[in-house]
Amino acid sequence: MSSDIGDIAIRSPESLYNSVPFESLTIHIGERNNGLFSWLLSQRGFDVTILSAQARNRFTGAYGPPFDHFIMMVRLEGHRWLCGTDSPQEPRSTELYKFTLEPRERDDFRAMYDDHQSSAGSIFFCKSLCSLLLPTGRFTVRGRRPIITSLSSVDGQQATQTTADLSDEEITELLREKFGIVLHSPLTPKDFFI
């Protein structure tokens, strides 16, 4: 079953696997990645509870609204583990989210998915993003800029290197080479100030 909301849809977990719309790199990935991961864990027999989190803005320190972020609590051998598919690029001692332990359903996030797609204050609306987790950090394309973030194994701190803006042709080639993404229509990169 699929219910369209803006440019994305709340889908059944089974349909998420092949639903990567690369032509729209600004989609909110929480519904797909964390939704699919929660379904996978439950199919493998894990006790999974979906939780609503408010993500902390690393620049302002302010927290987003309820249902801003989809996370999971997994019970395993008498312990509770907080799980998700994101890989925050913050030192381990940094506070990333606030949340309650009230169980949620995937459909509870519907309004925020719509907001992430249409709000001028949402990074997913204002920026074209494509990111690849690497063993030593992350490679990201934001708008026209490639960004390499390296994590120090000693102190957990990060170092970021940004190169010059890329042309349309260079972005298309970079997406193909680094991410395996072949665009079937022209991409208009977005990198608006939030």
PDB file of C-alpha atoms in Angstrom:
ATOM      1  CA  MET A   1       0.000   0.000   0.000  1.00  0.00           C
ATOM      2  CA  SER A   2       1.326   3.444  -0.880  1.00  0.00           C
ATOM      3  CA  SER A   3       0.080   6.865   0.218  1.00  0.00           C
ATOM      4  CA  ASP A   4       1.613   9.763  -1.700  1.00  0.00           C
ATOM      5  CA  ILE A   5       2.629  12.899   0.170  1.00  0.00           C
ATOM      6  CA  GLY A   6       4.418  15.464  -1.951  1.00  0.00           C
ATOM      7  CA  ASP A   7       7.421  13.979  -3.724  1.00  0.00           C
ATOM      8  CA  ILE A   8       7.639  10.878  -1.538  1.00  0.00           C
ATOM      9  CA  ALA A   9       5.325   8.145  -0.425  1.00  0.00           C
ATOM     10  CA  ILE A  10       4.863   6.264   2.823  1.00  0.00           C
ATOM     11  CA  ARG A  11       5.255   2.752   1.457  1.00  0.00           C
ATOM     12  CA  SER A  12       5.044  -0.732   2.768  1.00  0.00           C
ATOM     13  CA  PRO A  13       8.518  -1.869   3.837  1.00  0.00           C
ATOM     14  CA  GLU A  14       8.602  -4.531   1.127  1.00  0.00           C
ATOM     15  CA  SER A  15       8.301  -1.880  -1.599  1.00  0.00           C
ATOM     16  CA  LEU A  16      11.066   0.351  -0.192  1.00  0.00           C
ATOM     17  CA  TYR A  17      13.916  -1.850  -1.350  1.00  0.00           C
ATOM     18  CA  ASN A  18      13.717  -0.862  -5.024  1.00  0.00           C
ATOM     19  CA  SER A  19      12.254   2.628  -4.609  1.00  0.00           C
ATOM     20  CA  VAL A  20      15.339   4.852  -4.774  1.00  0.00           C
ATOM     21  CA  PRO A  21      14.336   7.951  -6.804  1.00  0.00           C
ATOM     22  CA  PHE A  22      17.825   9.203  -7.667  1.00  0.00           C
ATOM     23  CA  GLU A  23      16.461  11.941  -9.914  1.00  0.00           C
ATOM     24  CA  SER A  24      15.273  13.686  -6.725  1.00  0.00           C
ATOM     25  CA  LEU A  25      18.317  13.639  -4.462  1.00  0.00           C
ATOM     26  CA  THR A  26      16.571  15.885  -1.937  1.00  0.00           C
ATOM     27  CA  ILE A  27      14.192  13.236  -0.581  1.00  0.00           C
ATOM     28  CA  HIS A  28      14.006  12.668   3.158  1.00  0.00           C
ATOM     29  CA  ILE A  29      15.821   9.380   3.637  1.00  0.00           C
ATOM     30  CA  GLY A  30      14.498   8.570   7.106  1.00  0.00           C
ATOM     31  CA  GLU A  31      11.309   7.001   5.781  1.00  0.00           C
ATOM     32  CA  ARG A  32      13.184   4.745   3.406  1.00  0.00           C
ATOM     33  CA  ASN A  33      16.341   3.807   5.278  1.00  0.00           C
ATOM     34  CA  ASN A  34      15.118   3.664   8.869  1.00  0.00           C
ATOM     35  CA  GLY A  35      11.761   2.270   7.776  1.00  0.00           C
ATOM     36  CA  LEU A  36      13.427  -0.494   5.805  1.00  0.00           C
ATOM     37  CA  PHE A  37      15.958  -1.152   8.575  1.00  0.00           C
ATOM     38  CA  SER A  38      13.207  -1.441  11.219  1.00  0.00           C
ATOM     39  CA  TRP A  39      11.285  -3.849   8.987  1.00  0.00           C
ATOM     40  CA  LEU A  40      14.434  -5.907   8.315  1.00  0.00           C
ATOM     41  CA  LEU A  41      15.264  -6.167  12.009  1.00  0.00           C
ATOM     42  CA  SER A  42      11.703  -7.227  12.873  1.00  0.00           C
ATOM     43  CA  GLN A  43      11.736  -9.819  10.046  1.00  0.00           C
ATOM     44  CA  ARG A  44      14.942 -11.229  11.531  1.00  0.00           C
ATOM     45  CA  GLY A  45      13.191 -11.684  14.879  1.00  0.00           C
ATOM     46  CA  PHE A  46      14.360  -8.598  16.764  1.00  0.00           C
ATOM     47  CA  ASP A  47      12.020  -6.762  19.138  1.00  0.00           C
ATOM     48  CA  VAL A  48      11.861  -3.318  17.438  1.00  0.00           C
ATOM     49  CA  THR A  49      10.040  -0.234  18.731  1.00  0.00           C
ATOM     50  CA  ILE A  50       9.824   2.846  16.505  1.00  0.00           C
ATOM     51  CA  LEU A  51      10.468   6.093  18.380  1.00  0.00           C
ATOM     52  CA  SER A  52      10.082   9.760  17.521  1.00  0.00           C
ATOM     53  CA  ALA A  53      13.188  11.878  18.012  1.00  0.00           C
ATOM     54  CA  GLN A  54      13.911  15.558  17.833  1.00  0.00           C
ATOM     55  CA  ALA A  55      17.262  16.047  16.125  1.00  0.00           C
ATOM     56  CA  ARG A  56      19.643  18.662  17.526  1.00  0.00           C
ATOM     57  CA  ASN A  57      20.877  21.260  15.029  1.00  0.00           C
ATOM     58  CA  ARG A  58      24.652  21.133  15.247  1.00  0.00           C
ATOM     59  CA  PHE A  59      24.947  24.843  14.444  1.00  0.00           C
ATOM     60  CA  THR A  60      22.248  26.379  16.649  1.00  0.00           C
ATOM     61  CA  GLY A  61      21.924  23.696  19.317  1.00  0.00           C
ATOM     62  CA  ALA A  62      18.125  23.887  18.971  1.00  0.00           C
ATOM     63  CA  TYR A  63      16.020  20.745  18.657  1.00  0.00           C
ATOM     64  CA  GLY A  64      13.646  20.121  15.781  1.00  0.00           C
ATOM     65  CA  PRO A  65       9.941  19.411  16.208  1.00  0.00           C
ATOM     66  CA  PRO A  66       8.470  16.083  17.349  1.00  0.00           C
ATOM     67  CA  PHE A  67       8.612  13.392  14.630  1.00  0.00           C
ATOM     68  CA  ASP A  68      11.591  15.196  13.094  1.00  0.00           C
ATOM     69  CA  HIS A  69      13.582  11.975  13.119  1.00  0.00           C
ATOM     70  CA  PHE A  70      12.722   8.252  12.989  1.00  0.00           C
ATOM     71  CA  ILE A  71      14.800   6.098  15.342  1.00  0.00           C
ATOM     72  CA  MET A  72      14.397   2.609  16.771  1.00  0.00           C
ATOM     73  CA  MET A  73      14.813   0.939  20.108  1.00  0.00           C
ATOM     74  CA  VAL A  74      15.836  -2.700  19.783  1.00  0.00           C
ATOM     75  CA  ARG A  75      15.684  -5.075  22.734  1.00  0.00           C
ATOM     76  CA  LEU A  76      18.390  -7.706  22.735  1.00  0.00           C
ATOM     77  CA  GLU A  77      19.427 -10.026  25.556  1.00  0.00           C
ATOM     78  CA  GLY A  78      17.794  -7.844  28.213  1.00  0.00           C
ATOM     79  CA  HIS A  79      19.309  -4.601  26.944  1.00  0.00           C
ATOM     80  CA  ARG A  80      17.812  -1.707  24.977  1.00  0.00           C
ATOM     81  CA  TRP A  81      19.766  -0.316  22.016  1.00  0.00           C
ATOM     82  CA  LEU A  82      19.097   2.899  20.118  1.00  0.00           C
ATOM     83  CA  CYS A  83      19.402   2.198  16.387  1.00  0.00           C
ATOM     84  CA  GLY A  84      19.208   4.054  13.108  1.00  0.00           C
ATOM     85  CA  THR A  85      20.787   4.175   9.690  1.00  0.00           C
ATOM     86  CA  ASP A  86      22.323   7.618  10.047  1.00  0.00           C
ATOM     87  CA  SER A  87      25.917   8.053  10.947  1.00  0.00           C
ATOM     88  CA  PRO A  88      26.186  11.349  12.821  1.00  0.00           C
ATOM     89  CA  GLN A  89      29.448  13.174  12.237  1.00  0.00           C
ATOM     90  CA  GLU A  90      29.716  14.511  15.757  1.00  0.00           C
ATOM     91  CA  PRO A  91      32.060  13.589  18.591  1.00  0.00           C
ATOM     92  CA  ARG A  92      30.618  10.697  20.586  1.00  0.00           C
ATOM     93  CA  SER A  93      29.960  12.895  23.621  1.00  0.00           C
ATOM     94  CA  THR A  94      27.749  15.275  21.630  1.00  0.00           C
ATOM     95  CA  GLU A  95      24.018  15.207  22.341  1.00  0.00           C
ATOM     96  CA  LEU A  96      22.284  14.366  19.036  1.00  0.00           C
ATOM     97  CA  TYR A  97      18.601  13.748  19.831  1.00  0.00           C
ATOM     98  CA  LYS A  98      15.968  13.961  22.491  1.00  0.00           C
ATOM     99  CA  PHE A  99      13.151  11.435  22.486  1.00  0.00           C
ATOM    100  CA  THR A 100      10.624   9.573  24.589  1.00  0.00           C
ATOM    101  CA  LEU A 101      10.111   5.840  24.791  1.00  0.00           C
ATOM    102  CA  GLU A 102       6.503   6.075  23.573  1.00  0.00           C
ATOM    103  CA  PRO A 103       6.038   3.540  20.744  1.00  0.00           C
ATOM    104  CA  ARG A 104       5.179   5.041  17.348  1.00  0.00           C
ATOM    105  CA  GLU A 105       3.973   3.819  13.961  1.00  0.00           C
ATOM    106  CA  ARG A 106       5.457   4.693  10.574  1.00  0.00           C
ATOM    107  CA  ASP A 107       2.340   6.682   9.652  1.00  0.00           C
ATOM    108  CA  ASP A 108       2.907   8.943  12.693  1.00  0.00           C
ATOM    109  CA  PHE A 109       5.748  10.569  10.726  1.00  0.00           C
ATOM    110  CA  ARG A 110       3.586  11.463   7.693  1.00  0.00           C
ATOM    111  CA  ALA A 111       3.195  15.209   8.494  1.00  0.00           C
ATOM    112  CA  MET A 112       6.930  15.694   9.104  1.00  0.00           C
ATOM    113  CA  TYR A 113       7.833  13.885   5.871  1.00  0.00           C
ATOM    114  CA  ASP A 114       5.632  16.386   4.058  1.00  0.00           C
ATOM    115  CA  ASP A 115       7.228  19.262   5.973  1.00  0.00           C
ATOM    116  CA  HIS A 116      10.744  18.052   5.126  1.00  0.00           C
ATOM    117  CA  GLN A 117       9.772  18.115   1.444  1.00  0.00           C
ATOM    118  CA  SER A 118       8.164  21.565   1.388  1.00  0.00           C
ATOM    119  CA  SER A 119       9.521  23.755   4.208  1.00  0.00           C
ATOM    120  CA  ALA A 120      12.020  26.481   3.336  1.00  0.00           C
ATOM    121  CA  GLY A 121      13.675  25.661   6.676  1.00  0.00           C
ATOM    122  CA  SER A 122      14.304  22.018   5.787  1.00  0.00           C
ATOM    123  CA  ILE A 123      17.711  20.901   4.576  1.00  0.00           C
ATOM    124  CA  PHE A 124      15.966  18.296   2.406  1.00  0.00           C
ATOM    125  CA  PHE A 125      14.043  21.017   0.543  1.00  0.00           C
ATOM    126  CA  CYS A 126      16.831  23.596   0.289  1.00  0.00           C
ATOM    127  CA  LYS A 127      19.804  21.420  -0.513  1.00  0.00           C
ATOM    128  CA  SER A 128      20.682  18.667  -2.957  1.00  0.00           C
ATOM    129  CA  LEU A 129      22.448  16.042  -0.871  1.00  0.00           C
ATOM    130  CA  CYS A 130      24.101  12.763  -1.635  1.00  0.00           C
ATOM    131  CA  SER A 131      26.342  11.185   0.992  1.00  0.00           C
ATOM    132  CA  LEU A 132      28.446   8.061   1.217  1.00  0.00           C
ATOM    133  CA  LEU A 133      29.714   6.661   4.515  1.00  0.00           C
ATOM    134  CA  LEU A 134      33.349   5.571   4.350  1.00  0.00           C
ATOM    135  CA  PRO A 135      35.449   3.691   6.922  1.00  0.00           C
ATOM    136  CA  THR A 136      37.315   6.918   7.759  1.00  0.00           C
ATOM    137  CA  GLY A 137      34.523   9.475   7.402  1.00  0.00           C
ATOM    138  CA  ARG A 138      32.049  10.562   4.757  1.00  0.00           C
ATOM    139  CA  PHE A 139      31.993  11.816   1.160  1.00  0.00           C
ATOM    140  CA  THR A 140      29.117  14.229   0.483  1.00  0.00           C
ATOM    141  CA  VAL A 141      27.937  16.264  -2.484  1.00  0.00           C
ATOM    142  CA  ARG A 142      25.882  19.245  -1.294  1.00  0.00           C
ATOM    143  CA  GLY A 143      24.594  21.438  -4.083  1.00  0.00           C
ATOM    144  CA  ARG A 144      27.611  21.840  -6.365  1.00  0.00           C
ATOM    145  CA  ARG A 145      30.267  21.175  -3.701  1.00  0.00           C
ATOM    146  CA  PRO A 146      31.973  17.886  -2.854  1.00  0.00           C
ATOM    147  CA  ILE A 147      32.763  17.670   0.869  1.00  0.00           C
ATOM    148  CA  ILE A 148      35.132  15.156   2.428  1.00  0.00           C
ATOM    149  CA  THR A 149      34.742  14.672   6.180  1.00  0.00           C
ATOM    150  CA  SER A 150      37.418  12.640   7.933  1.00  0.00           C
ATOM    151  CA  LEU A 151      37.062  11.348  11.472  1.00  0.00           C
ATOM    152  CA  SER A 152      40.100  11.069  13.681  1.00  0.00           C
ATOM    153  CA  SER A 153      40.321   7.680  15.333  1.00  0.00           C
ATOM    154  CA  VAL A 154      42.196   9.162  18.296  1.00  0.00           C
ATOM    155  CA  ASP A 155      39.860  11.875  19.575  1.00  0.00           C
ATOM    156  CA  GLY A 156      36.689  11.412  17.505  1.00  0.00           C
ATOM    157  CA  GLN A 157      36.983  14.939  16.080  1.00  0.00           C
ATOM    158  CA  GLN A 158      36.259  15.662  12.440  1.00  0.00           C
ATOM    159  CA  ALA A 159      38.121  17.527   9.720  1.00  0.00           C
ATOM    160  CA  THR A 160      36.221  18.807   6.697  1.00  0.00           C
ATOM    161  CA  GLN A 161      37.610  19.635   3.276  1.00  0.00           C
ATOM    162  CA  THR A 162      35.433  21.347   0.659  1.00  0.00           C
ATOM    163  CA  THR A 163      36.572  21.788  -2.917  1.00  0.00           C
ATOM    164  CA  ALA A 164      35.458  24.279  -5.571  1.00  0.00           C
ATOM    165  CA  ASP A 165      31.989  24.238  -7.097  1.00  0.00           C
ATOM    166  CA  LEU A 166      31.463  21.654  -9.840  1.00  0.00           C
ATOM    167  CA  SER A 167      29.891  22.120 -13.255  1.00  0.00           C
ATOM    168  CA  ASP A 168      26.721  20.224 -14.241  1.00  0.00           C
ATOM    169  CA  GLU A 169      28.836  17.750 -16.205  1.00  0.00           C
ATOM    170  CA  GLU A 170      31.250  17.227 -13.311  1.00  0.00           C
ATOM    171  CA  ILE A 171      28.369  16.577 -10.887  1.00  0.00           C
ATOM    172  CA  THR A 172      26.811  14.040 -13.255  1.00  0.00           C
ATOM    173  CA  GLU A 173      30.158  12.243 -13.622  1.00  0.00           C
ATOM    174  CA  LEU A 174      30.887  12.361  -9.864  1.00  0.00           C
ATOM    175  CA  LEU A 175      27.482  10.874  -9.011  1.00  0.00           C
ATOM    176  CA  ARG A 176      28.105   8.070 -11.517  1.00  0.00           C
ATOM    177  CA  GLU A 177      31.681   7.333 -10.393  1.00  0.00           C
ATOM    178  CA  LYS A 178      31.437   7.701  -6.592  1.00  0.00           C
ATOM    179  CA  PHE A 179      27.809   6.718  -5.931  1.00  0.00           C
ATOM    180  CA  GLY A 180      26.882   4.537  -8.920  1.00  0.00           C
ATOM    181  CA  ILE A 181      24.016   6.921  -9.724  1.00  0.00           C
ATOM    182  CA  VAL A 182      23.109   7.375 -13.371  1.00  0.00           C
ATOM    183  CA  LEU A 183      20.736  10.296 -13.862  1.00  0.00           C
ATOM    184  CA  HIS A 184      18.056   9.962 -16.530  1.00  0.00           C
ATOM    185  CA  SER A 185      17.226  13.654 -16.489  1.00  0.00           C
ATOM    186  CA  PRO A 186      19.230  16.812 -15.798  1.00  0.00           C
ATOM    187  CA  LEU A 187      19.928  17.642 -12.174  1.00  0.00           C
ATOM    188  CA  THR A 188      19.529  21.196 -10.937  1.00  0.00           C
ATOM    189  CA  PRO A 189      21.604  21.261  -7.750  1.00  0.00           C
ATOM    190  CA  LYS A 190      20.172  23.231  -4.828  1.00  0.00           C
ATOM    191  CA  ASP A 191      22.197  24.793  -2.033  1.00  0.00           C
ATOM    192  CA  PHE A 192      20.001  27.543  -0.611  1.00  0.00           C
ATOM    193  CA  PHE A 193      20.788  29.210   2.716  1.00  0.00           C
ATOM    194  CA  ILE A 194      18.590  27.941   5.539  1.00  0.00           C
TER     195      ILE A 194
END
